[in-house]
PDB file of C-alpha atoms in Angstrom:
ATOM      1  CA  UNK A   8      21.879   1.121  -2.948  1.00  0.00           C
ATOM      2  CA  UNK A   9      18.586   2.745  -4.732  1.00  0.00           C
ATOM      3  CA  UNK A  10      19.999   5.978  -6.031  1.00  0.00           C
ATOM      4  CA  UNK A  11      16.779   7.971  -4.483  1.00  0.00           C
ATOM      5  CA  UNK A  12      15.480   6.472  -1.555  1.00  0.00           C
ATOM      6  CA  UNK A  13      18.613   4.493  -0.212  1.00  0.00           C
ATOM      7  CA  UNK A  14      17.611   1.249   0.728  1.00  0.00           C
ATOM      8  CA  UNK A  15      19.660  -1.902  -0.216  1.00  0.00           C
ATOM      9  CA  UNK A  16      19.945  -3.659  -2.871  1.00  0.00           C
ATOM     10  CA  UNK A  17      19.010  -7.555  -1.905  1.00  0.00           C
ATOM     11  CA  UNK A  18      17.658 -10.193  -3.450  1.00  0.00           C
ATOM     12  CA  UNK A  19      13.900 -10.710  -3.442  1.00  0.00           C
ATOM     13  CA  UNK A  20      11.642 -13.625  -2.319  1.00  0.00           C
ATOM     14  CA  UNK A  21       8.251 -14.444  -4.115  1.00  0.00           C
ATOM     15  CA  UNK A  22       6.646 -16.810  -1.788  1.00  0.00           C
ATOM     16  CA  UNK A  23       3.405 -18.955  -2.233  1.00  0.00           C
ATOM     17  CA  UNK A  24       2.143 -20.986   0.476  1.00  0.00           C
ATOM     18  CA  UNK A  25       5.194 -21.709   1.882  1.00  0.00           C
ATOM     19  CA  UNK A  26       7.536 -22.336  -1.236  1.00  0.00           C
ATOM     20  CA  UNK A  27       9.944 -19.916  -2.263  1.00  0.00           C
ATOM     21  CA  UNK A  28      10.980 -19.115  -5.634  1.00  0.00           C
ATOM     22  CA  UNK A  29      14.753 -17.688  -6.359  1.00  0.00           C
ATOM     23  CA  UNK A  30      13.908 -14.292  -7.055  1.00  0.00           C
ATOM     24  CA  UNK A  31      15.704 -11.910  -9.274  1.00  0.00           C
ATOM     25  CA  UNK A  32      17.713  -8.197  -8.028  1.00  0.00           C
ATOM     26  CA  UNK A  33      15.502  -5.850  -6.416  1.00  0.00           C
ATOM     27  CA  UNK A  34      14.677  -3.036  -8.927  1.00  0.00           C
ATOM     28  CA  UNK A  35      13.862   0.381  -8.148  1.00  0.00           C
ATOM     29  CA  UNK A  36      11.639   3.086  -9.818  1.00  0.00           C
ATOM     30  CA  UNK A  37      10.073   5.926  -8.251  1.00  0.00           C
ATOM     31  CA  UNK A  38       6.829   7.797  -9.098  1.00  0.00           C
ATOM     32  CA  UNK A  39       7.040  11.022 -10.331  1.00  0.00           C
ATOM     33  CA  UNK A  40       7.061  14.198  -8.167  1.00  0.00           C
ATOM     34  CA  UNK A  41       9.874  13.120  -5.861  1.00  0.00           C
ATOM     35  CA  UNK A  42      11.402  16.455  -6.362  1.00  0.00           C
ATOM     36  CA  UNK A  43      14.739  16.172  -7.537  1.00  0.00           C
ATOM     37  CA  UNK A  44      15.695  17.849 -10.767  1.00  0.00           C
ATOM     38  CA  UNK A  45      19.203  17.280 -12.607  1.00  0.00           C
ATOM     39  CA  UNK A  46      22.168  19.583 -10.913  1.00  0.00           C
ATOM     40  CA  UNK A  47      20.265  19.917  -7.505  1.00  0.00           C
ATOM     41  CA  UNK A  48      22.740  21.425  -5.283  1.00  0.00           C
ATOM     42  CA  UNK A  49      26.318  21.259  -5.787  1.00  0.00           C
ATOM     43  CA  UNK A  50      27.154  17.113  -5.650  1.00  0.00           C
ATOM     44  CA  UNK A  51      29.698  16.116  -8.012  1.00  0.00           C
ATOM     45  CA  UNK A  52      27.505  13.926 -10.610  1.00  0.00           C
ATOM     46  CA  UNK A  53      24.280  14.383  -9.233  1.00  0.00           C
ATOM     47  CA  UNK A  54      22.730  15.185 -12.716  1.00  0.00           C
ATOM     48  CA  UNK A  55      24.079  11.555 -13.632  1.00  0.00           C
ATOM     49  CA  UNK A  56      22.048  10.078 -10.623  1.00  0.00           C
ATOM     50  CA  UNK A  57      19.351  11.548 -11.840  1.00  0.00           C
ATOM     51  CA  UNK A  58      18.976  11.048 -14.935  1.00  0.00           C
ATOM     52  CA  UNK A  59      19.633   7.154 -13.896  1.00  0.00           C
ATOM     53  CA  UNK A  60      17.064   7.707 -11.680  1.00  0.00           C
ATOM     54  CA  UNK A  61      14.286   9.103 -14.342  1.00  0.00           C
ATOM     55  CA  UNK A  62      15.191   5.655 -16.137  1.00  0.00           C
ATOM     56  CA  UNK A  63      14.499   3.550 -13.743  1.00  0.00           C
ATOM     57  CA  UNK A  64      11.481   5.499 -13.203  1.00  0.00           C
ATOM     58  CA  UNK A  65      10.329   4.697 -16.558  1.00  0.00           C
ATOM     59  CA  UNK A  66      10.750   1.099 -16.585  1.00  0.00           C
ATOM     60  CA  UNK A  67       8.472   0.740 -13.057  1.00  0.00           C
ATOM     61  CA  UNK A  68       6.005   2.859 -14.544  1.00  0.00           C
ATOM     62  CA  UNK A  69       5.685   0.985 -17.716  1.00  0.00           C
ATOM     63  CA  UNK A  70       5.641  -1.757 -15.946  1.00  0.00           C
ATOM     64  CA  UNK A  71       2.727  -0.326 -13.131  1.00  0.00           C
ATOM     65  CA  UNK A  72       0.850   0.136 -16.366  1.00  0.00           C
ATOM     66  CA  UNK A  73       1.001  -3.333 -17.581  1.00  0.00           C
ATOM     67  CA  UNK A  74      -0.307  -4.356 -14.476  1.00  0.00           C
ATOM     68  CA  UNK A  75      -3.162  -2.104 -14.115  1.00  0.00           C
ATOM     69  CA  UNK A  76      -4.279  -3.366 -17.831  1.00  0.00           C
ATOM     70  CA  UNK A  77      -3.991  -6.623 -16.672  1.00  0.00           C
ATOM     71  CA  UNK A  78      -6.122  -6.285 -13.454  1.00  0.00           C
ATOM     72  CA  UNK A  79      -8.591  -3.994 -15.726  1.00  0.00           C
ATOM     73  CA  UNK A  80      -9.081  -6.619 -17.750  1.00  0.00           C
ATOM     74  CA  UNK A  81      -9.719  -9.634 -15.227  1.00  0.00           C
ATOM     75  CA  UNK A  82     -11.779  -6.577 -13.396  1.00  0.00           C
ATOM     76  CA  UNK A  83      -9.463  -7.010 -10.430  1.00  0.00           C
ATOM     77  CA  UNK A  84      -9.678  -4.300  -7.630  1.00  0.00           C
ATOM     78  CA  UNK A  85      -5.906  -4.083  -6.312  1.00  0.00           C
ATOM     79  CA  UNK A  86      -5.725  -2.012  -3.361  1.00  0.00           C
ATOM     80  CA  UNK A  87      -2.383  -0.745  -1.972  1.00  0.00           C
ATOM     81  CA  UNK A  88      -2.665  -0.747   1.607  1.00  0.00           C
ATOM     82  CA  UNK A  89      -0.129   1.148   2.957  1.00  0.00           C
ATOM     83  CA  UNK A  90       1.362   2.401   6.594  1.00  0.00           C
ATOM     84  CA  UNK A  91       4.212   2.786   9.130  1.00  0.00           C
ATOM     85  CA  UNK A  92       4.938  -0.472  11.160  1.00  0.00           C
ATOM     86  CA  UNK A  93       2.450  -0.612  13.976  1.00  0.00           C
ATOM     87  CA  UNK A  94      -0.555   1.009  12.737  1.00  0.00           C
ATOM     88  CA  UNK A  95      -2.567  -2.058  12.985  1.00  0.00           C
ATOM     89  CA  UNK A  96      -3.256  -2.503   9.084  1.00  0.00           C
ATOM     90  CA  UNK A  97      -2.496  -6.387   9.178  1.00  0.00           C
ATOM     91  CA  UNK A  98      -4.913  -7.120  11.709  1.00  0.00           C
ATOM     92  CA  UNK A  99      -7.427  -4.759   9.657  1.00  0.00           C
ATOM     93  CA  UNK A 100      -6.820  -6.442   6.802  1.00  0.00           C
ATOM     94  CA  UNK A 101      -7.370 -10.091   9.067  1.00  0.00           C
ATOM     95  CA  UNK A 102     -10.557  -8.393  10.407  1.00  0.00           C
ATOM     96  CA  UNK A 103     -11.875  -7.552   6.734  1.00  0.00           C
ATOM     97  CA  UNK A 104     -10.969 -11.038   5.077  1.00  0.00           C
ATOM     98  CA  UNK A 105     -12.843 -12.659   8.195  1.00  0.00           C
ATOM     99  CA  UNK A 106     -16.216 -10.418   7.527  1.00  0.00           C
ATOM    100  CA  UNK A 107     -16.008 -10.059   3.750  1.00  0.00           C
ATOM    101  CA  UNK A 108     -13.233 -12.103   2.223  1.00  0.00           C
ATOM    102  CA  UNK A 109     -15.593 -14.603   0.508  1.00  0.00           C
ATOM    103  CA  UNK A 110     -17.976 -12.191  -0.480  1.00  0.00           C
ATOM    104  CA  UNK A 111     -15.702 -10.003  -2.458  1.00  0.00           C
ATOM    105  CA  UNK A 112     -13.515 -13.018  -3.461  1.00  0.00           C
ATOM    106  CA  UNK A 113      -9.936 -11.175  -1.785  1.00  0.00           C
ATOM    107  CA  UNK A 114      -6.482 -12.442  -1.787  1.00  0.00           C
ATOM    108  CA  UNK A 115      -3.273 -11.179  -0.628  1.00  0.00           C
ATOM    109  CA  UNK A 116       0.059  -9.867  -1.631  1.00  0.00           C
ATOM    110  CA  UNK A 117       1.745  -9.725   1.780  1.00  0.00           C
ATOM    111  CA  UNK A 118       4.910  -7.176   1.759  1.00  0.00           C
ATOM    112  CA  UNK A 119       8.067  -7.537   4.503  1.00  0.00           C
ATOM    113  CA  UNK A 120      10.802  -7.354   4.814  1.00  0.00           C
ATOM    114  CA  UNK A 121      11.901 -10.617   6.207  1.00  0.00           C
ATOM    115  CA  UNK A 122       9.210 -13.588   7.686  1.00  0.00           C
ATOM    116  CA  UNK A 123       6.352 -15.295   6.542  1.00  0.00           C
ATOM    117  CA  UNK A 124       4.619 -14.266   9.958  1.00  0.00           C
ATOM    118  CA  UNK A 125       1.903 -11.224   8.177  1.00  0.00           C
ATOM    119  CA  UNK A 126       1.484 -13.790   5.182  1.00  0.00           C
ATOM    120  CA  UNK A 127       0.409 -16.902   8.062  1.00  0.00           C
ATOM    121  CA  UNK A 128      -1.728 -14.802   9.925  1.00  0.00           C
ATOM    122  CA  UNK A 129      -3.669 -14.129   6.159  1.00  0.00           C
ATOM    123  CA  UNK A 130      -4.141 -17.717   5.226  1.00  0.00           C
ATOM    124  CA  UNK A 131      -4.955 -18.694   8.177  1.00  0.00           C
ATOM    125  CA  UNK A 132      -8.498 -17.091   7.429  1.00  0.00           C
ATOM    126  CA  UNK A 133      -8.477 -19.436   4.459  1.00  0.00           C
ATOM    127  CA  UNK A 134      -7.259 -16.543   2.116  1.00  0.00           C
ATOM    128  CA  UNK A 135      -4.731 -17.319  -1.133  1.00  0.00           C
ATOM    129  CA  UNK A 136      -1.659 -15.362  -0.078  1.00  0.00           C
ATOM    130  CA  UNK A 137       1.370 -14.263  -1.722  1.00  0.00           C
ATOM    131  CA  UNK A 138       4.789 -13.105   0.623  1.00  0.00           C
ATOM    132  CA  UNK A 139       6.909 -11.171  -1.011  1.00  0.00           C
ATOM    133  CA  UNK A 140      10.365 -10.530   0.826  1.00  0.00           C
ATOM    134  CA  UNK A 141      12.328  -7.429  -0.040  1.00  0.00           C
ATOM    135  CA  UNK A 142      15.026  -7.761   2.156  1.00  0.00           C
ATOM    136  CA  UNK A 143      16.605  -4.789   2.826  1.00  0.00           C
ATOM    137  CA  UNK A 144      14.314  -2.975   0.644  1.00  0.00           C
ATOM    138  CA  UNK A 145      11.741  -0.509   1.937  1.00  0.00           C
ATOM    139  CA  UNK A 146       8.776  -0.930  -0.146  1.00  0.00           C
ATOM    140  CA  UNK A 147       7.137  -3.255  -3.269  1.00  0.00           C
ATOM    141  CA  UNK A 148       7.571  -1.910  -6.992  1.00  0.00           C
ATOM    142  CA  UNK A 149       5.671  -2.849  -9.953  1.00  0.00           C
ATOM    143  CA  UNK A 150       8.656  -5.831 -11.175  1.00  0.00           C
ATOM    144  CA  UNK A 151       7.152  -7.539  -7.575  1.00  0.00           C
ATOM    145  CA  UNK A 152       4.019  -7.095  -7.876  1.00  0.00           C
ATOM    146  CA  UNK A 153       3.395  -8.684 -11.417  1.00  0.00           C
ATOM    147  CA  UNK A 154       5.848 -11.406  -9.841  1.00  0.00           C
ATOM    148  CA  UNK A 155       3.173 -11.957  -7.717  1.00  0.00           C
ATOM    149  CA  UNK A 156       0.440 -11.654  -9.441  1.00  0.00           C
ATOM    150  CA  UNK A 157       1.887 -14.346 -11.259  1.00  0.00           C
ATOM    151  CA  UNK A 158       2.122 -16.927  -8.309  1.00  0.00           C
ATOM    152  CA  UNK A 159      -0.821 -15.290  -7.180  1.00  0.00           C
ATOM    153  CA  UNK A 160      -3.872 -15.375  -9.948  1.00  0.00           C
ATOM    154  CA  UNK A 161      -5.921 -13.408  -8.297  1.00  0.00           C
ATOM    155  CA  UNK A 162      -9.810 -14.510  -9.692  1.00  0.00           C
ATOM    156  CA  UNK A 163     -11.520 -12.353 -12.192  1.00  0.00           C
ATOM    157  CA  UNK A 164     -14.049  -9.737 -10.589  1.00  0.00           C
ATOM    158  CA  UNK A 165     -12.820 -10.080  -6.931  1.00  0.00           C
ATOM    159  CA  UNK A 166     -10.472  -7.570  -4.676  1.00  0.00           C
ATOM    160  CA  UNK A 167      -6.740  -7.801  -4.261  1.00  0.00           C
ATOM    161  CA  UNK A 168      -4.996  -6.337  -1.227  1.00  0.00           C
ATOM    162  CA  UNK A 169      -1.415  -5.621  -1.459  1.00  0.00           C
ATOM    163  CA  UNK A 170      -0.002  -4.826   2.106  1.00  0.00           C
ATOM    164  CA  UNK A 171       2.917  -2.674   1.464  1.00  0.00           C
ATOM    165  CA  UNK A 172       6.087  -2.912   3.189  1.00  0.00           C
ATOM    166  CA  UNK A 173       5.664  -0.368   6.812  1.00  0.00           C
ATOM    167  CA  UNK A 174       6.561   2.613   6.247  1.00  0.00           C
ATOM    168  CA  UNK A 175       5.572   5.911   5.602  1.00  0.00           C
ATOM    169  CA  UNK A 176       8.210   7.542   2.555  1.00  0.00           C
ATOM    170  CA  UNK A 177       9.042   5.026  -0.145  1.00  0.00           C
ATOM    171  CA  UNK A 178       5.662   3.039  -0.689  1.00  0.00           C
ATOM    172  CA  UNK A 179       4.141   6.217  -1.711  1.00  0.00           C
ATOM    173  CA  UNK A 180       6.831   6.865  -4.190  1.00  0.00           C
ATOM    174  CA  UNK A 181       6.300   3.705  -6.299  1.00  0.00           C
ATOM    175  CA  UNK A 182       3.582   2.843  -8.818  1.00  0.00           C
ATOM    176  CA  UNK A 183       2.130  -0.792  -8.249  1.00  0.00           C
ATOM    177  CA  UNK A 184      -0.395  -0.554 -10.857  1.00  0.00           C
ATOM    178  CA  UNK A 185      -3.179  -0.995  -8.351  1.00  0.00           C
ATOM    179  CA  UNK A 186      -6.119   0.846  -8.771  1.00  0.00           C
ATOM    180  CA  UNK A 187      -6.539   2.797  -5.165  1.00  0.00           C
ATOM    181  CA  UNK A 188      -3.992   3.492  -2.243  1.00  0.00           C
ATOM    182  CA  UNK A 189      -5.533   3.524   1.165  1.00  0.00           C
ATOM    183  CA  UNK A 190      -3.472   5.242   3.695  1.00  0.00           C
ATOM    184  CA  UNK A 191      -3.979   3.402   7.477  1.00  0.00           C
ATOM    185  CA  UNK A 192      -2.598   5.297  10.589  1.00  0.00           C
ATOM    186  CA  UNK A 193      -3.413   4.729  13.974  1.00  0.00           C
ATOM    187  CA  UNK A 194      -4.005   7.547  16.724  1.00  0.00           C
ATOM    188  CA  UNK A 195      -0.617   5.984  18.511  1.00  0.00           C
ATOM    189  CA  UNK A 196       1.198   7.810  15.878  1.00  0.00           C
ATOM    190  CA  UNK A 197       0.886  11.485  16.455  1.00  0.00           C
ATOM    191  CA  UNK A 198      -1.730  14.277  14.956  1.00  0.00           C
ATOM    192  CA  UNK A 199       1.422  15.904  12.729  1.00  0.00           C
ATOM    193  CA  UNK A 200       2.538  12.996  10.607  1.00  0.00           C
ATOM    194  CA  UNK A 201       0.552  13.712   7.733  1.00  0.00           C
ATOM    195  CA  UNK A 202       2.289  17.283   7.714  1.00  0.00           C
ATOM    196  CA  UNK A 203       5.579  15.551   7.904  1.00  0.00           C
ATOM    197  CA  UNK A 204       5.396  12.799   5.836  1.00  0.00           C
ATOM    198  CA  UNK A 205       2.762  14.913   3.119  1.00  0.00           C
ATOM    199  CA  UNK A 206       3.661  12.434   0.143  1.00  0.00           C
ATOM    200  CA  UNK A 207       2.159   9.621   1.985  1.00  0.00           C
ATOM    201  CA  UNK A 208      -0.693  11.262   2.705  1.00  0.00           C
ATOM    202  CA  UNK A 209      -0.752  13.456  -0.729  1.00  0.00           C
ATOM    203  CA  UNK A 210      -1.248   9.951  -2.766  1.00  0.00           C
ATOM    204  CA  UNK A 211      -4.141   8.328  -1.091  1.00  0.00           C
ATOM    205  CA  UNK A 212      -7.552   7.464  -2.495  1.00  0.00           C
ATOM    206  CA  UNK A 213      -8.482   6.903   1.303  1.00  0.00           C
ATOM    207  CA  UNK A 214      -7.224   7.564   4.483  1.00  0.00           C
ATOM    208  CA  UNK A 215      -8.173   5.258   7.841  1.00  0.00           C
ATOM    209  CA  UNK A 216      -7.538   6.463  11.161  1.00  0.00           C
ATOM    210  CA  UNK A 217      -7.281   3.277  13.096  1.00  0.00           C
ATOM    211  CA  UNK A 218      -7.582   2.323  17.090  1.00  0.00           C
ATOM    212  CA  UNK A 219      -9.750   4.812  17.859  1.00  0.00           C
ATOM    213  CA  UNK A 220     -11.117   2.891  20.426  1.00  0.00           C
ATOM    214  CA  UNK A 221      -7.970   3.791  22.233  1.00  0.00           C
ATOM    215  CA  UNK A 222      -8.758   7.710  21.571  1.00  0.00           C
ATOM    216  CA  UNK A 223      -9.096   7.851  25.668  1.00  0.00           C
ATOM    217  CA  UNK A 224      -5.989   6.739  26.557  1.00  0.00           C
ATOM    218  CA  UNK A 225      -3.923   8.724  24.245  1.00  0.00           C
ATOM    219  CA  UNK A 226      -2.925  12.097  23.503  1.00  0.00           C
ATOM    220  CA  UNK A 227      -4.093  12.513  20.323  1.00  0.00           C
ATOM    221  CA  UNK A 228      -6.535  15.473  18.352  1.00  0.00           C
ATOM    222  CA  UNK A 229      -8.489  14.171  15.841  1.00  0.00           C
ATOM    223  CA  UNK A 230      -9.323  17.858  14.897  1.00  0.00           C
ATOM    224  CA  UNK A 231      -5.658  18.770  14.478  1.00  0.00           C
ATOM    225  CA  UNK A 232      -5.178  15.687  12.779  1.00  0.00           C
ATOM    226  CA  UNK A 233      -8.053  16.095  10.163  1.00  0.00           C
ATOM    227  CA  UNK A 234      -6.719  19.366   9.668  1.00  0.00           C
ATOM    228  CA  UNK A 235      -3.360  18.184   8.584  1.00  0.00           C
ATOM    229  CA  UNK A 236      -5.202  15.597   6.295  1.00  0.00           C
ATOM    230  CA  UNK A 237      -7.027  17.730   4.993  1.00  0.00           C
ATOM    231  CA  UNK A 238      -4.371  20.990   4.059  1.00  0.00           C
ATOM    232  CA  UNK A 239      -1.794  18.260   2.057  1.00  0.00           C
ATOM    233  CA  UNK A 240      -5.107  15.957   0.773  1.00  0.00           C
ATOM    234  CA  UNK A 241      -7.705  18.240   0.158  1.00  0.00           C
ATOM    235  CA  UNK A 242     -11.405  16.451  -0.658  1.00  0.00           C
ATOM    236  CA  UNK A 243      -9.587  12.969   0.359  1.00  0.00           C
ATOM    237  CA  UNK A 244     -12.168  10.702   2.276  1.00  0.00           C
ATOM    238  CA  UNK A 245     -11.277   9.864   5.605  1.00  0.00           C
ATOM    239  CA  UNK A 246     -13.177   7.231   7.778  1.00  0.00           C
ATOM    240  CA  UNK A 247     -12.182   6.360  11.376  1.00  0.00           C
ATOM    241  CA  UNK A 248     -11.870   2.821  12.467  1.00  0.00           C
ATOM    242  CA  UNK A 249     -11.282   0.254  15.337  1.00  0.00           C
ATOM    243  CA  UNK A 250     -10.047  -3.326  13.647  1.00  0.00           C
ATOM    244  CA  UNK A 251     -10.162  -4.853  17.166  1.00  0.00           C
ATOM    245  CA  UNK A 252     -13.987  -3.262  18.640  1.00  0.00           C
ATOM    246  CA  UNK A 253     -15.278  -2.751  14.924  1.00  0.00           C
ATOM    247  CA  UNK A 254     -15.656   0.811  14.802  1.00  0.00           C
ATOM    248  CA  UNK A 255     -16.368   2.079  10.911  1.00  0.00           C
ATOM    249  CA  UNK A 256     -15.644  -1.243   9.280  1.00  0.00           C
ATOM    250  CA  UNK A 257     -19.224  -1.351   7.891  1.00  0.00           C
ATOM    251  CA  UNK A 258     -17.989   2.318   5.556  1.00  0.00           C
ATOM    252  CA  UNK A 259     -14.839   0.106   5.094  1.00  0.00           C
ATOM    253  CA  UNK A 260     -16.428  -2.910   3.552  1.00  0.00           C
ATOM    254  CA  UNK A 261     -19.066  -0.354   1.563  1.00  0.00           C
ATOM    255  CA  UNK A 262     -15.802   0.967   0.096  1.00  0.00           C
ATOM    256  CA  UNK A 263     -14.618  -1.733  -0.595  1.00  0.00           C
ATOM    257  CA  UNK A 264     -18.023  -3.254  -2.484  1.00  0.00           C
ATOM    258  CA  UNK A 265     -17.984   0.704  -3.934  1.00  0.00           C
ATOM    259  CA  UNK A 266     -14.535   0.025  -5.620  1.00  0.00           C
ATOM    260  CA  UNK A 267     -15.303  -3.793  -7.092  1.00  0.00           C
ATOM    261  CA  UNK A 268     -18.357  -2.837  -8.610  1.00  0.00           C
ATOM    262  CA  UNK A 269     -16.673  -0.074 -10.449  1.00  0.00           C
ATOM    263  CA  UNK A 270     -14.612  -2.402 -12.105  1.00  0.00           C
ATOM    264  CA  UNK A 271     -17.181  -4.348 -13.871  1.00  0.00           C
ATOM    265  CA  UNK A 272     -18.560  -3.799 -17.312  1.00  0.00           C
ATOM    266  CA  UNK A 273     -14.981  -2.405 -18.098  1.00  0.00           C
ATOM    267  CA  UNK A 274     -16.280   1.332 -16.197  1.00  0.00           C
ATOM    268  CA  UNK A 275     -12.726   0.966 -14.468  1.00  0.00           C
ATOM    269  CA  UNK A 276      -9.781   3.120 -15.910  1.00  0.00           C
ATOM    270  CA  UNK A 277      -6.205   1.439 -17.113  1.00  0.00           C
ATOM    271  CA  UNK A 278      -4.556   4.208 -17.950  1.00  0.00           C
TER     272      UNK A 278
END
């Protein structure tokens, strides 16, 4: 079990186009600020956890860097695309390929769980696609990602996606090396989750509010939910969306065009 978020231990599957690589133990670092601190509490050997944990740490976050070098240098725009299950970011992400996939030259790291059924819907649109399954882990780390980067070879000057594994507490706890994390939730979810799951929230570059074309059939305050954005993100830009009706997607792709362009002439940061 991962000493800090819990989830199993299980072997991981790098998958391109439909052929499956053995894949190594499923490491686990988190990003700092998780908030535990050697002797927490009263738990007989916690410091030891801890300090196992701040290792591990280490070795995903000089890994994260590695990769963010190596996209800087190809001036690859990796995006981390992150949500809870549901929140419509795969068929986003379809929608966005479809409209301007060949313009800004995209491909895919596709994160689950189990199935190849996220990473089929992607190259379906004719987009180079990468699944990586975690099994019972809860999120991509940086050992995956450069995994797939490997099968994946994303093209020089052109925007990677990496579509996290749903859910809204461990993605945002582990450095990919990608340049931006875009936050998507949907207005199914509930105005309050950014207040209860802050970290989420507290790490994005962007945040999409998505199906708002169902905004008259649900309960659901933008207002209070902007708030809530706003008081654990200050500043953070937030855009509202429909992937299905089309709502906002022309900010979305400007974004997008916005991040790529910042990556040439080596103006991009690898830190």
């Amino acid at each position: 079990m991962c000493g800090t978020c819990g989830c199993g231990e299980a072997g991981v599957r790098v998958t391109e186009l439909g052929t499956a690589a053995p894949a190594h133990g499923h490491g686990h670092g988190h990003a700092s600020g998780h908030g535990h601190t050697p002797g927490d509490g009263h738990v007989p050997g916690a410091g030891r956890v801890v300090a196992l944990e701040e290792d591990i740490l280490g070795a995903n976050d000089a890994l994260a860097a590695a990769n963010r070098r190596a996209l800087a240098e190809q001036e690859v725009l990796a995006v981390n695309l992150m949500s809870s299950p549901g929140s419509g970011k795969t068929t986003l992400l379809v929608r966005t390929l479809v409209d301007v996939g060949a313009e800004l030259r995209m491909s895919v790291v596709e994160g689950d769980q189990e199935t190849l059924l996220d990473a089929e819907r992607i190259g379906a649109t004719g987009t180079r696609v990468v699944q990586v399954n975690t099994g019972a882990g809860c999120h991509l780390d940086a050992t995956m990602l450069a995994r797939a980067m490997t099968a994946l070879a994303p093209a020089p000057d052109s925007v990677m996606v990496v579509e996290n594994v749903g859910n809204l507490v461990c993605p945002a706890l582990f450095d990919l090396g990608e340049a931006a994390r875009v936050v998507v939730m949907s207005v199914t979810e509930g105005a309050d989750k950014p207040l209860k799951y802050p970290h989420m929230f507290r790490t994005a570059d962007l945040v999409l509010l998505n199906k708002v074309d169902l905004l008259p059939y649900v309960d659901f305050d933008v207002a209070t939910w902007t708030a809530a954005v706003e008081r654990v993100r200050p500043g953070v830009e937030v855009l509202s969306v429909s992937a299905t009706r089309g709502d906002g997607l022309d900010t979305w792709y400007a974004w997008l065009r916005a991040g790529i362009a910042s990556r040439r002439g080596g103006t991009a940061t690898s830190e």
